[in-house]
Short mmCIF file of C-alpha atoms and ligand atoms in Angstrom, two decimals:
data_model
loop_
_atom_site.label_atom_id
_atom_site.label_comp_id
_atom_site.label_asym_id
_atom_site.label_seq_id
_atom_site.Cartn_x
_atom_site.Cartn_y
_atom_site.Cartn_z
CA MET A 4 11.30 35.66 -12.86
CA LYS A 5 13.69 32.99 -14.19
CA ALA A 6 13.08 29.52 -13.70
CA PRO A 7 15.28 27.50 -11.69
CA LYS A 8 17.64 24.94 -13.51
CA SER A 9 17.83 22.77 -10.48
CA ILE A 10 15.76 21.73 -7.45
CA TYR A 11 16.78 19.89 -4.32
CA VAL A 12 14.94 16.53 -3.65
CA CYS A 13 15.31 14.69 -0.34
CA THR A 14 16.47 11.26 -0.70
CA GLU A 15 14.28 9.98 2.18
CA CYS A 16 10.77 10.85 1.07
CA ASP A 17 11.00 12.43 -2.14
CA TYR A 18 10.33 15.95 -0.87
CA GLN A 19 11.30 18.58 -3.09
CA SER A 20 12.40 22.06 -2.60
CA THR A 21 13.78 24.92 -4.62
CA LYS A 22 16.87 25.74 -1.70
CA TRP A 23 18.91 23.25 -0.23
CA MET A 24 17.93 22.58 3.21
CA GLY A 25 19.88 20.84 5.97
CA LYS A 26 16.56 19.12 7.77
CA CYS A 27 13.53 17.86 5.53
CA PRO A 28 10.45 19.56 6.53
CA SER A 29 8.59 16.42 5.60
CA CYS A 30 10.23 13.44 7.02
CA GLY A 31 12.47 15.47 9.47
CA ALA A 32 16.06 13.41 8.02
CA TRP A 33 19.15 15.52 8.10
CA ASN A 34 21.22 16.26 5.20
CA THR A 35 19.42 14.26 2.88
CA PHE A 36 18.90 16.97 0.24
CA GLU A 37 20.45 16.31 -3.13
CA GLU A 38 20.58 18.48 -5.92
CA GLN A 39 18.94 17.39 -9.34
CA GLU A 40 18.40 19.22 -12.62
CA ILE A 41 15.00 19.87 -13.82
CA SER A 42 15.38 18.46 -17.34
CA ASP A 43 16.45 14.96 -15.64
CA LEU A 44 13.71 15.26 -13.87
CA ASP A 45 11.11 15.97 -16.61
CA SER A 46 12.44 13.43 -18.99
CA ALA A 47 12.63 10.90 -16.24
CA ASP A 48 8.58 11.76 -15.87
CA LYS A 49 8.18 11.60 -19.20
CA GLY A 50 10.71 8.70 -20.06
CA PRO A 51 8.98 5.71 -21.71
CA GLY A 52 10.36 3.49 -18.73
CA ARG A 53 8.35 5.80 -16.07
CA ALA A 54 5.28 5.96 -17.96
CA ALA A 55 5.19 2.12 -18.53
CA ALA A 56 6.02 1.58 -14.76
CA ARG A 57 3.40 4.00 -13.65
CA HIS A 58 1.02 1.86 -15.78
CA ALA A 59 2.34 -1.13 -14.10
CA LEU A 60 2.00 0.14 -10.54
CA PHE A 61 -1.48 1.19 -10.91
CA SER A 62 -2.52 -1.64 -13.33
CA THR A 63 -4.54 -3.61 -10.22
CA ALA A 64 -6.63 -0.36 -10.41
CA VAL A 65 -7.24 0.01 -14.20
CA ASP A 66 -9.66 2.46 -16.08
CA THR A 67 -12.00 -0.49 -17.37
CA GLY A 68 -15.23 1.26 -17.04
CA ALA A 69 -16.65 -1.83 -16.08
CA ASP A 70 -20.09 -1.46 -14.00
CA ALA A 71 -19.72 -2.37 -10.15
CA VAL A 72 -20.27 -5.55 -8.70
CA VAL A 73 -21.96 -6.97 -5.56
CA ILE A 74 -19.25 -7.99 -3.31
CA ASP A 75 -20.42 -11.60 -3.13
CA ASP A 76 -20.11 -12.10 -7.14
CA LEU A 77 -16.47 -11.40 -7.21
CA GLU A 78 -14.30 -14.56 -7.85
CA MET A 79 -11.76 -15.80 -5.46
CA PRO A 80 -8.18 -15.00 -6.84
CA SER A 81 -6.10 -18.12 -6.83
CA TYR A 82 -2.31 -17.41 -6.49
CA MET A 83 0.21 -19.58 -7.96
CA ARG A 84 2.78 -20.13 -5.05
CA THR A 85 5.93 -22.09 -5.54
CA GLU A 86 7.86 -23.29 -2.31
CA THR A 87 11.30 -21.46 -1.87
CA GLY A 88 12.67 -24.45 -0.11
CA LEU A 89 13.27 -22.68 3.43
CA GLY A 90 9.75 -23.45 5.36
CA GLU A 91 10.18 -20.63 7.68
CA LEU A 92 10.39 -18.20 4.90
CA ASP A 93 7.16 -19.71 3.10
CA ARG A 94 5.32 -19.36 6.31
CA VAL A 95 6.26 -15.62 6.13
CA LEU A 96 5.17 -15.19 2.87
CA GLY A 97 1.74 -16.63 3.55
CA GLY A 98 2.68 -20.14 2.16
CA GLY A 99 5.41 -19.93 -0.70
CA LEU A 100 6.52 -17.23 -2.88
CA VAL A 101 3.32 -15.83 -4.99
CA LEU A 102 4.17 -16.12 -8.82
CA GLY A 103 4.85 -12.68 -10.50
CA SER A 104 4.73 -10.64 -6.99
CA VAL A 105 7.52 -8.52 -6.09
CA VAL A 106 9.39 -8.96 -2.25
CA LEU A 107 11.59 -6.33 -1.13
CA LEU A 108 13.78 -8.36 1.47
CA SER A 109 15.90 -5.80 3.80
CA GLY A 110 18.18 -5.69 6.99
CA GLU A 111 21.38 -4.58 7.94
CA PRO A 112 24.48 -5.62 6.18
CA GLY A 113 25.83 -8.85 6.85
CA ILE A 114 22.65 -10.08 8.34
CA GLY A 115 22.39 -13.08 5.88
CA LYS A 116 20.13 -11.26 2.77
CA SER A 117 22.46 -12.53 0.07
CA THR A 118 23.03 -16.03 1.74
CA MET A 119 19.03 -16.40 1.99
CA LEU A 120 18.44 -15.57 -1.50
CA MET A 121 21.27 -17.38 -2.80
CA GLN A 122 19.68 -20.64 -1.07
CA VAL A 123 16.37 -19.81 -2.25
CA SER A 124 17.59 -19.84 -5.77
CA ALA A 125 19.12 -23.17 -5.53
CA THR A 126 15.56 -24.70 -4.75
CA LEU A 127 13.75 -22.44 -6.86
CA GLY A 128 16.18 -23.40 -9.93
CA LYS A 129 15.03 -26.89 -9.60
CA SER A 130 11.62 -26.22 -10.99
CA CYS A 131 12.01 -23.17 -12.79
CA ARG A 132 14.72 -20.86 -14.42
CA VAL A 133 16.28 -18.08 -11.98
CA LEU A 134 18.52 -15.03 -12.66
CA TYR A 135 20.12 -13.81 -9.87
CA VAL A 136 21.61 -10.10 -10.44
CA SER A 137 24.33 -8.96 -8.30
CA GLY A 138 25.17 -5.27 -7.88
CA GLU A 139 27.57 -5.80 -5.08
CA GLU A 140 29.87 -8.79 -5.25
CA SER A 141 31.99 -10.00 -8.01
CA GLN A 142 31.53 -13.77 -9.84
CA GLY A 143 34.39 -15.03 -7.71
CA GLN A 144 32.42 -13.98 -4.45
CA LEU A 145 29.34 -15.14 -5.95
CA LYS A 146 31.04 -18.49 -6.95
CA LEU A 147 32.53 -19.09 -3.47
CA ARG A 148 29.34 -18.37 -1.64
CA ALA A 149 27.75 -20.84 -3.85
CA LYS A 150 30.36 -23.10 -2.79
CA ARG A 151 30.05 -22.62 0.84
CA LEU A 152 26.12 -23.65 0.39
CA ASP A 153 26.84 -26.28 -2.03
CA ILE A 154 24.51 -24.81 -4.70
CA HIS A 155 24.73 -25.56 -8.39
CA GLY A 156 22.10 -26.18 -11.24
CA ALA A 157 21.69 -25.66 -14.73
CA ASN A 158 18.66 -23.13 -14.42
CA LEU A 159 20.45 -20.65 -12.15
CA TYR A 160 22.18 -17.87 -13.83
CA LEU A 161 24.41 -15.42 -12.33
CA CYS A 162 24.83 -12.08 -13.60
CA ILE A 163 27.04 -8.83 -12.05
CA GLU A 164 25.23 -6.00 -13.28
CA THR A 165 24.08 -2.54 -11.95
CA ASN A 166 22.41 -0.98 -15.24
CA ILE A 167 19.18 -1.44 -15.18
CA ARG A 168 18.57 -1.30 -19.05
CA ASN A 169 21.18 -4.36 -19.13
CA ILE A 170 19.25 -6.28 -16.46
CA ILE A 171 15.88 -5.99 -18.62
CA LYS A 172 18.04 -6.72 -21.70
CA GLN A 173 19.12 -10.01 -19.90
CA THR A 174 15.86 -10.59 -18.55
CA ASP A 175 14.40 -10.59 -22.10
CA LYS A 176 17.32 -12.98 -23.23
CA LEU A 177 16.76 -15.53 -20.48
CA LYS A 178 13.14 -15.15 -19.71
CA PRO A 179 13.98 -16.42 -16.19
CA ASN A 180 10.61 -17.05 -13.95
CA VAL A 181 12.16 -15.48 -11.02
CA LEU A 182 14.54 -12.41 -10.94
CA ILE A 183 16.46 -11.52 -7.78
CA VAL A 184 18.18 -8.40 -7.60
CA ASP A 185 20.89 -7.49 -5.04
CA SER A 186 20.49 -4.60 -4.40
CA ILE A 187 18.03 -2.07 -5.52
CA GLN A 188 20.50 0.62 -4.22
CA THR A 189 23.05 -0.24 -6.47
CA ILE A 190 20.87 -0.11 -9.61
CA TYR A 191 20.83 2.64 -11.73
CA ASN A 192 19.63 4.27 -15.01
CA ASP A 193 22.15 6.00 -17.18
CA GLU A 194 19.56 8.14 -18.86
CA ILE A 195 18.85 10.00 -15.36
CA ASN A 196 21.69 12.23 -14.16
CA SER A 197 21.41 11.04 -10.37
CA ALA A 198 23.64 8.98 -8.08
CA PRO A 199 22.89 5.32 -7.65
CA GLY A 200 20.80 5.04 -4.48
CA SER A 201 19.26 8.18 -4.65
CA VAL A 202 15.51 7.97 -4.46
CA THR A 203 14.99 8.96 -8.24
CA GLN A 204 17.45 5.98 -9.26
CA VAL A 205 15.81 3.51 -6.87
CA LYS A 206 12.37 4.48 -7.79
CA GLU A 207 13.18 4.07 -11.19
CA ALA A 208 14.96 1.00 -11.18
CA ALA A 209 12.01 -0.59 -8.97
CA MET A 210 9.17 0.77 -11.29
CA ALA A 211 10.82 -0.96 -14.41
CA LEU A 212 11.46 -3.95 -12.61
CA ILE A 213 7.92 -4.13 -11.01
CA HIS A 214 6.54 -3.43 -14.68
CA LYS A 215 8.57 -6.37 -15.91
CA ALA A 216 7.09 -8.72 -13.18
CA LYS A 217 3.46 -7.83 -13.63
CA ASN A 218 3.55 -7.62 -17.36
CA GLU A 219 5.41 -11.10 -17.89
CA GLY A 220 4.78 -12.64 -14.47
CA ILE A 221 7.95 -12.95 -13.03
CA SER A 222 8.36 -13.27 -9.49
CA VAL A 223 10.95 -10.37 -8.68
CA LEU A 224 13.02 -10.56 -5.24
CA LEU A 225 14.79 -7.42 -4.14
CA VAL A 226 17.38 -6.74 -1.86
CA GLY A 227 17.28 -3.24 -0.08
CA HIS A 228 19.52 -1.72 2.36
CA VAL A 229 18.41 -0.27 5.61
CA ASN A 230 19.59 3.37 6.67
CA LYS A 231 20.76 4.32 10.00
CA GLU A 232 17.58 4.63 11.57
CA GLY A 233 16.60 1.23 10.49
CA GLY A 234 14.22 1.52 7.91
CA ILE A 235 14.32 0.92 4.33
CA ALA A 236 17.17 3.42 2.77
CA GLY A 237 15.73 5.13 -0.08
CA PRO A 238 12.21 6.10 -0.74
CA LYS A 239 9.20 5.02 1.80
CA VAL A 240 7.72 4.64 -2.13
CA LEU A 241 9.37 1.47 -2.41
CA GLU A 242 7.64 -0.27 0.31
CA HIS A 243 4.27 0.68 -1.37
CA MET A 244 5.54 -0.33 -4.76
CA VAL A 245 6.07 -4.02 -3.70
CA ASP A 246 3.62 -6.60 -2.74
CA ALA A 247 5.63 -7.93 0.29
CA VAL A 248 8.44 -6.27 2.70
CA ILE A 249 10.39 -8.65 4.55
CA TYR A 250 12.48 -7.52 7.26
CA PHE A 251 15.49 -9.25 8.90
CA GLU A 252 15.81 -8.62 12.71
CA GLY A 253 17.99 -10.32 15.04
CA GLU A 254 21.79 -9.32 16.06
CA ARG A 255 24.55 -9.81 13.40
CA GLN A 256 26.74 -11.02 16.25
CA GLN A 257 24.46 -13.81 17.36
CA THR A 258 23.66 -16.64 15.26
CA TYR A 259 20.14 -16.64 15.20
CA ARG A 260 18.06 -14.63 12.44
CA ILE A 261 14.35 -13.80 12.49
CA ILE A 262 12.56 -12.54 9.54
CA ARG A 263 9.25 -10.77 9.70
CA ALA A 264 6.71 -9.53 7.05
CA ILE A 265 6.13 -6.08 7.65
CA LYS A 266 3.93 -5.79 4.61
CA ASN A 267 2.06 -8.71 2.53
CA ARG A 268 -0.34 -8.52 0.25
CA TYR A 269 -0.62 -11.89 -0.05
CA GLY A 270 -0.67 -13.12 3.35
CA SER A 271 -0.29 -12.25 7.11
CA THR A 272 2.15 -9.98 8.69
CA ASN A 273 2.31 -11.45 11.64
CA GLU A 274 4.06 -14.89 11.21
CA ILE A 275 7.92 -14.63 11.97
CA GLY A 276 10.59 -17.08 10.49
CA VAL A 277 13.60 -17.86 12.86
CA PHE A 278 17.01 -19.01 11.62
CA GLU A 279 20.31 -20.22 12.65
CA MET A 280 23.35 -18.72 10.73
CA THR A 281 25.51 -21.97 10.17
CA ASP A 282 28.63 -22.66 8.37
CA THR A 283 26.82 -23.69 5.37
CA GLY A 284 23.97 -21.23 5.14
CA LEU A 285 20.74 -20.19 7.13
CA SER A 286 19.20 -23.14 8.64
CA GLU A 287 15.49 -23.41 10.01
CA VAL A 288 14.57 -23.67 13.44
CA GLU A 289 11.39 -24.92 13.73
CA ASN A 290 11.33 -24.44 17.62
CA PRO A 291 12.44 -21.08 18.24
CA SER A 292 11.42 -21.17 22.13
CA GLU A 293 14.01 -24.12 22.60
CA MET A 294 16.37 -21.90 20.83
CA LEU A 295 15.80 -18.95 22.78
CA LEU A 296 16.01 -20.73 25.91
CA SER A 297 19.29 -22.62 25.45
CA GLY A 298 21.90 -21.81 27.86
CA ARG A 299 19.49 -19.50 30.09
CA PRO A 300 21.06 -18.27 33.54
CA GLN A 301 19.69 -20.10 36.45
CA GLY A 302 18.90 -18.36 39.72
CA ILE A 303 19.84 -14.57 38.57
CA SER A 304 17.55 -11.96 39.76
CA GLY A 305 15.70 -9.86 36.90
CA ASN A 306 14.93 -13.01 34.62
CA CYS A 307 11.68 -14.01 33.71
CA ALA A 308 10.27 -16.06 31.05
CA VAL A 309 7.34 -14.76 28.87
CA CYS A 310 5.06 -16.51 26.16
CA VAL A 311 4.31 -14.64 23.29
CA ILE A 312 2.19 -15.38 20.25
CA GLU A 313 3.76 -14.69 16.59
CA GLY A 314 1.27 -15.24 13.80
CA SER A 315 0.10 -18.93 14.47
CA ARG A 316 2.98 -19.76 16.98
CA PRO A 317 3.59 -19.51 20.74
CA ILE A 318 7.07 -18.68 21.56
CA VAL A 319 8.55 -18.55 24.97
CA ALA A 320 11.30 -16.13 25.21
CA GLU A 321 13.35 -14.49 28.43
CA ILE A 322 13.32 -11.09 29.61
CA GLN A 323 16.09 -9.51 31.54
CA ALA A 324 16.12 -6.70 33.50
CA LEU A 325 18.75 -4.70 35.55
CA VAL A 326 17.69 -2.09 37.77
CA THR A 327 20.52 -0.31 39.65
CA GLN A 328 21.10 3.09 41.36
CA THR A 329 20.95 6.18 39.22
CA PHE A 330 24.10 8.67 39.64
CA PHE A 331 21.99 10.89 37.46
CA PRO A 332 19.83 13.82 37.84
CA SER A 333 16.86 11.61 35.90
CA PRO A 334 17.25 8.28 35.78
CA ARG A 335 18.52 6.39 32.61
CA ARG A 336 16.28 3.73 30.79
CA SER A 337 17.09 1.48 27.95
CA SER A 338 15.41 -1.17 26.24
CA THR A 339 16.03 -3.39 23.97
CA GLY A 340 13.10 -5.79 22.18
CA ILE A 341 10.14 -4.18 24.11
CA ASP A 342 8.99 -0.76 23.04
CA TYR A 343 10.46 1.89 25.23
CA ASN A 344 7.09 3.63 25.98
CA ARG A 345 5.72 0.56 27.27
CA LEU A 346 8.75 -0.10 29.82
CA GLN A 347 8.02 3.72 30.58
CA MET A 348 4.47 2.72 31.43
CA ILE A 349 4.95 -0.49 33.23
CA LEU A 350 7.77 1.41 35.42
CA ALA A 351 5.09 4.23 36.29
CA VAL A 352 2.60 1.59 37.24
CA LEU A 353 5.02 -0.09 39.59
CA GLU A 354 6.03 3.18 41.55
CA LYS A 355 2.45 4.35 41.86
CA ARG A 356 1.06 0.87 42.95
CA LEU A 357 3.31 -0.86 44.69
CA GLY A 358 5.33 2.28 45.72
CA LEU A 359 8.69 0.59 44.24
CA ARG A 360 11.54 3.46 44.04
CA PHE A 361 12.07 2.87 40.37
CA SER A 362 12.82 6.96 39.71
CA ALA A 363 15.77 6.90 41.82
CA ASN A 364 17.26 3.57 39.76
CA ASP A 365 18.25 3.38 36.27
CA ALA A 366 16.41 0.49 34.24
CA TYR A 367 18.00 -1.82 31.54
CA LEU A 368 15.51 -4.07 29.57
CA ASN A 369 16.34 -6.84 26.97
CA VAL A 370 14.86 -9.65 25.52
CA ILE A 371 17.43 -12.44 24.83
CA GLY A 372 17.92 -13.58 20.95
CA GLY A 373 17.28 -9.93 19.36
CA LEU A 374 13.41 -10.89 19.49
CA ARG A 375 11.07 -7.90 19.53
CA LEU A 376 7.92 -8.21 21.78
CA ASP A 377 4.83 -6.34 20.38
CA GLU A 378 2.22 -8.09 22.39
CA PRO A 379 0.99 -6.33 25.50
CA ALA A 380 1.08 -10.09 27.07
CA ALA A 381 4.73 -9.74 27.74
CA ASP A 382 3.86 -6.66 29.95
CA LEU A 383 3.46 -9.00 33.47
CA ALA A 384 6.95 -10.49 32.57
CA VAL A 385 8.51 -7.24 32.26
CA ALA A 386 6.88 -6.02 35.59
CA LEU A 387 8.16 -9.11 37.26
CA SER A 388 11.67 -8.84 36.03
CA LEU A 389 11.92 -5.37 36.62
CA ILE A 390 10.71 -5.83 40.39
CA SER A 391 13.30 -9.11 40.58
CA SER A 392 16.23 -7.17 39.88
CA LEU A 393 15.10 -4.04 42.01
CA LYS A 394 14.76 -6.39 45.13
CA ASP A 395 17.51 -8.52 44.19
CA LYS A 396 15.18 -11.81 44.65
CA VAL A 397 15.60 -14.47 42.20
CA LEU A 398 12.24 -15.59 40.40
CA PRO A 399 11.70 -19.65 40.25
CA ASP A 400 13.48 -20.85 37.05
CA ASP A 401 10.17 -22.99 35.86
CA MET A 402 8.36 -20.02 36.00
CA VAL A 403 6.33 -18.06 33.00
CA ALA A 404 4.51 -14.85 33.48
CA ILE A 405 1.75 -14.12 30.62
CA GLY A 406 -0.54 -11.00 30.93
CA GLU A 407 -1.06 -7.42 29.92
CA LEU A 408 -0.76 -4.97 32.66
CA GLY A 409 -3.40 -1.92 32.79
CA LEU A 410 -2.65 1.43 34.62
CA ALA A 411 -4.32 0.42 37.44
CA GLY A 412 -2.22 -2.42 38.22
CA GLU A 413 -5.01 -4.84 37.03
CA VAL A 414 -3.68 -7.90 35.03
CA ARG A 415 -5.67 -8.45 31.55
CA ALA A 416 -6.75 -11.19 30.15
CA VAL A 417 -5.05 -11.93 26.82
CA GLY A 418 -5.81 -14.42 23.54
CA GLY A 419 -4.67 -18.01 23.22
CA ILE A 420 -3.87 -18.74 26.63
CA GLU A 421 -4.31 -22.47 26.19
CA GLN A 422 -1.96 -22.36 23.19
CA ARG A 423 0.61 -20.20 25.32
CA VAL A 424 0.37 -22.51 28.58
CA ARG A 425 0.75 -25.58 26.58
CA GLU A 426 3.96 -24.47 24.62
CA CYS A 427 5.26 -23.32 28.31
CA ALA A 428 4.25 -26.82 29.94
CA ARG A 429 6.29 -28.64 26.73
CA LEU A 430 9.25 -26.65 27.48
CA GLY A 431 9.02 -27.72 31.07
CA PHE A 432 7.72 -24.47 33.08
CA SER A 433 5.90 -25.84 35.96
CA ARG A 434 4.55 -22.55 37.36
CA ILE A 435 2.41 -20.38 34.87
CA VAL A 436 1.01 -16.91 36.09
CA ILE A 437 -1.95 -16.21 34.00
CA PRO A 438 -4.45 -13.57 34.19
CA LYS A 439 -7.14 -14.25 36.66
CA LYS A 440 -9.87 -13.83 33.85
CA ASN A 441 -8.44 -16.11 31.66
CA ALA A 442 -8.40 -18.69 34.39
CA GLU A 443 -12.02 -17.97 35.25
CA MET A 444 -13.23 -18.05 31.59
CA LYS A 445 -11.43 -21.18 31.12
CA PRO A 446 -10.26 -23.54 33.62
CA MET A 447 -7.41 -25.47 32.54
CA HIS A 448 -5.80 -28.53 33.87
CA ILE A 449 -2.69 -29.73 32.67
CA ALA A 450 -0.53 -32.49 34.56
CA GLY A 451 2.66 -31.29 36.21
CA VAL A 452 1.66 -27.64 35.57
CA GLU A 453 0.77 -25.28 38.58
CA LEU A 454 -1.38 -22.16 37.31
CA PHE A 455 -1.34 -18.77 39.16
CA ALA A 456 -4.20 -16.72 38.44
CA ALA A 457 -3.24 -12.91 39.16
CA GLY A 458 -6.15 -10.45 39.07
CA SER A 459 -3.60 -7.74 39.58
CA ILE A 460 -0.34 -7.06 40.17
CA TYR A 461 -0.24 -7.30 43.93
CA ASP A 462 -1.19 -10.54 43.56
CA THR A 463 2.54 -11.79 42.01
CA ILE A 464 4.07 -10.17 45.28
CA SER A 465 4.17 -13.55 46.91
CA PHE A 466 6.90 -14.42 44.40
CA PHE A 467 9.30 -12.07 46.04
CA ALA A 468 8.39 -12.50 49.55
P1 TYD B 23 25.38 -11.93 3.78
O1 TYD B 23 24.45 -12.96 2.99
O2 TYD B 23 26.38 -11.97 2.74
O3 TYD B 23 25.03 -10.48 4.25
P2 TYD B 23 24.04 -9.66 3.42
O4 TYD B 23 23.89 -9.70 2.11
O5 TYD B 23 22.51 -9.08 4.32
O6 TYD B 23 24.86 -8.08 3.69
O7 TYD B 23 25.92 -13.09 5.07
C1 TYD B 23 26.73 -12.39 5.87
C2 TYD B 23 27.45 -12.92 6.92
O8 TYD B 23 26.92 -14.38 7.11
C3 TYD B 23 28.65 -12.98 6.67
O9 TYD B 23 29.33 -12.43 7.71
C4 TYD B 23 29.32 -14.28 6.39
C5 TYD B 23 28.06 -15.35 6.94
N1 TYD B 23 28.01 -16.59 6.78
C6 TYD B 23 27.80 -17.50 7.24
O10 TYD B 23 28.34 -17.53 8.61
N2 TYD B 23 27.63 -18.85 6.72
C7 TYD B 23 27.49 -19.18 5.75
O11 TYD B 23 27.35 -20.02 5.05
C8 TYD B 23 27.25 -17.84 4.70
C9 TYD B 23 27.05 -18.14 3.23
C10 TYD B 23 27.38 -16.71 5.35
MG1 MG B 24 24.64 -8.94 0.23
#
């Protein structure tokens, strides 16, 4: 049989097939197959860049032939960290940028990635040499942004380039300590016959940069675009290759921005960083609760405040529900900021345990400020906001609800209760609903705060009397 000259590669997951397919059988994405000549793939695989990059990729797991050691005898690694000038970013990175690490910064277009990196390069430029490579903007545009952000410095170099070989050449010439590449999807290798932004190109470019970072101790910050589904465009492998992946959340239309690490080899992934986009760039928000609660409507049904813990910080946010009569055979449910399945579960619990007719109503749920709440501790506030909207009964404005809801309608204990209650009290909330188990385990007395211990969802019904 004649060997095929080309194969088709999925641009999302790198799945390979000899035939073109509309839907990728591996990742399920549509219209992602691209034709690639086999000779390109071979040469890419054999190319010196690829081989070297492979080595770099696995250089933490080298073939040393050394004997195994007892875990207690291993030395504690000491990472050299540099502050980026944005405390909220340092917090998400785990205490600053680790020297020689590769960080991928991702988010929707226009969310503020380039702005953040330009601000970071200004601070880093004070203590080390920074090379900012842009494949997306002209020198004029970069200069305009730099002026807007009031950024200058003899140690900050800008370069408009998309060819990886030229980027490496510039890096060899300037020997920067920090290399910023905005964005990885625009970078290409002219030895590979595949369009910029394709899996092969993105992987190739990232490998070459990671190789550089690891071999020469350069910190690399990469910008990655997101695709329609909200994932990082290009291969998933990009996430595996880098040391940290930081994701921008929040709404472009609103002024606040939230960053979260979805992977971090040098720190926790629980911390979030909160910023506000101003006329002069991103400014840090040290008290996110105050920002999230500002301009809160008073006396409206369907609103309930909640306190979640993000990393080391308690954050008070507001949940809004709208429950209206449905005109569809099956009611509509929509959820922003809370897991959709979690909303379905809470609705089912309320229907079954309290006999509330949610099945005849559409339900819309929203967390104000573009915050995403993953913690089950938000369940009780979700339930109360739904009941409040269904019954059109307003909850007290100074009330917060904290607790996980079980399938039997029981309110389950949550961690860090004292920290949460204190944050709520600091923000002026005087009625705090907490799980009964928490109240029994650790009785608390805080001046001006009334604590309601709820053992089950039935105990909260008095709020709607
Ligand atoms: P940008 O950093 O270009 O986004 P990304 O690189 O993620 O695509 O920023 C985009 C938006 O931010 C743009 O709409 C303008 C706005 N912006 C400000 O509001 N203030 C500023 O100081 C700057 C530089 C940008
Ligand atoms: Mg940009």
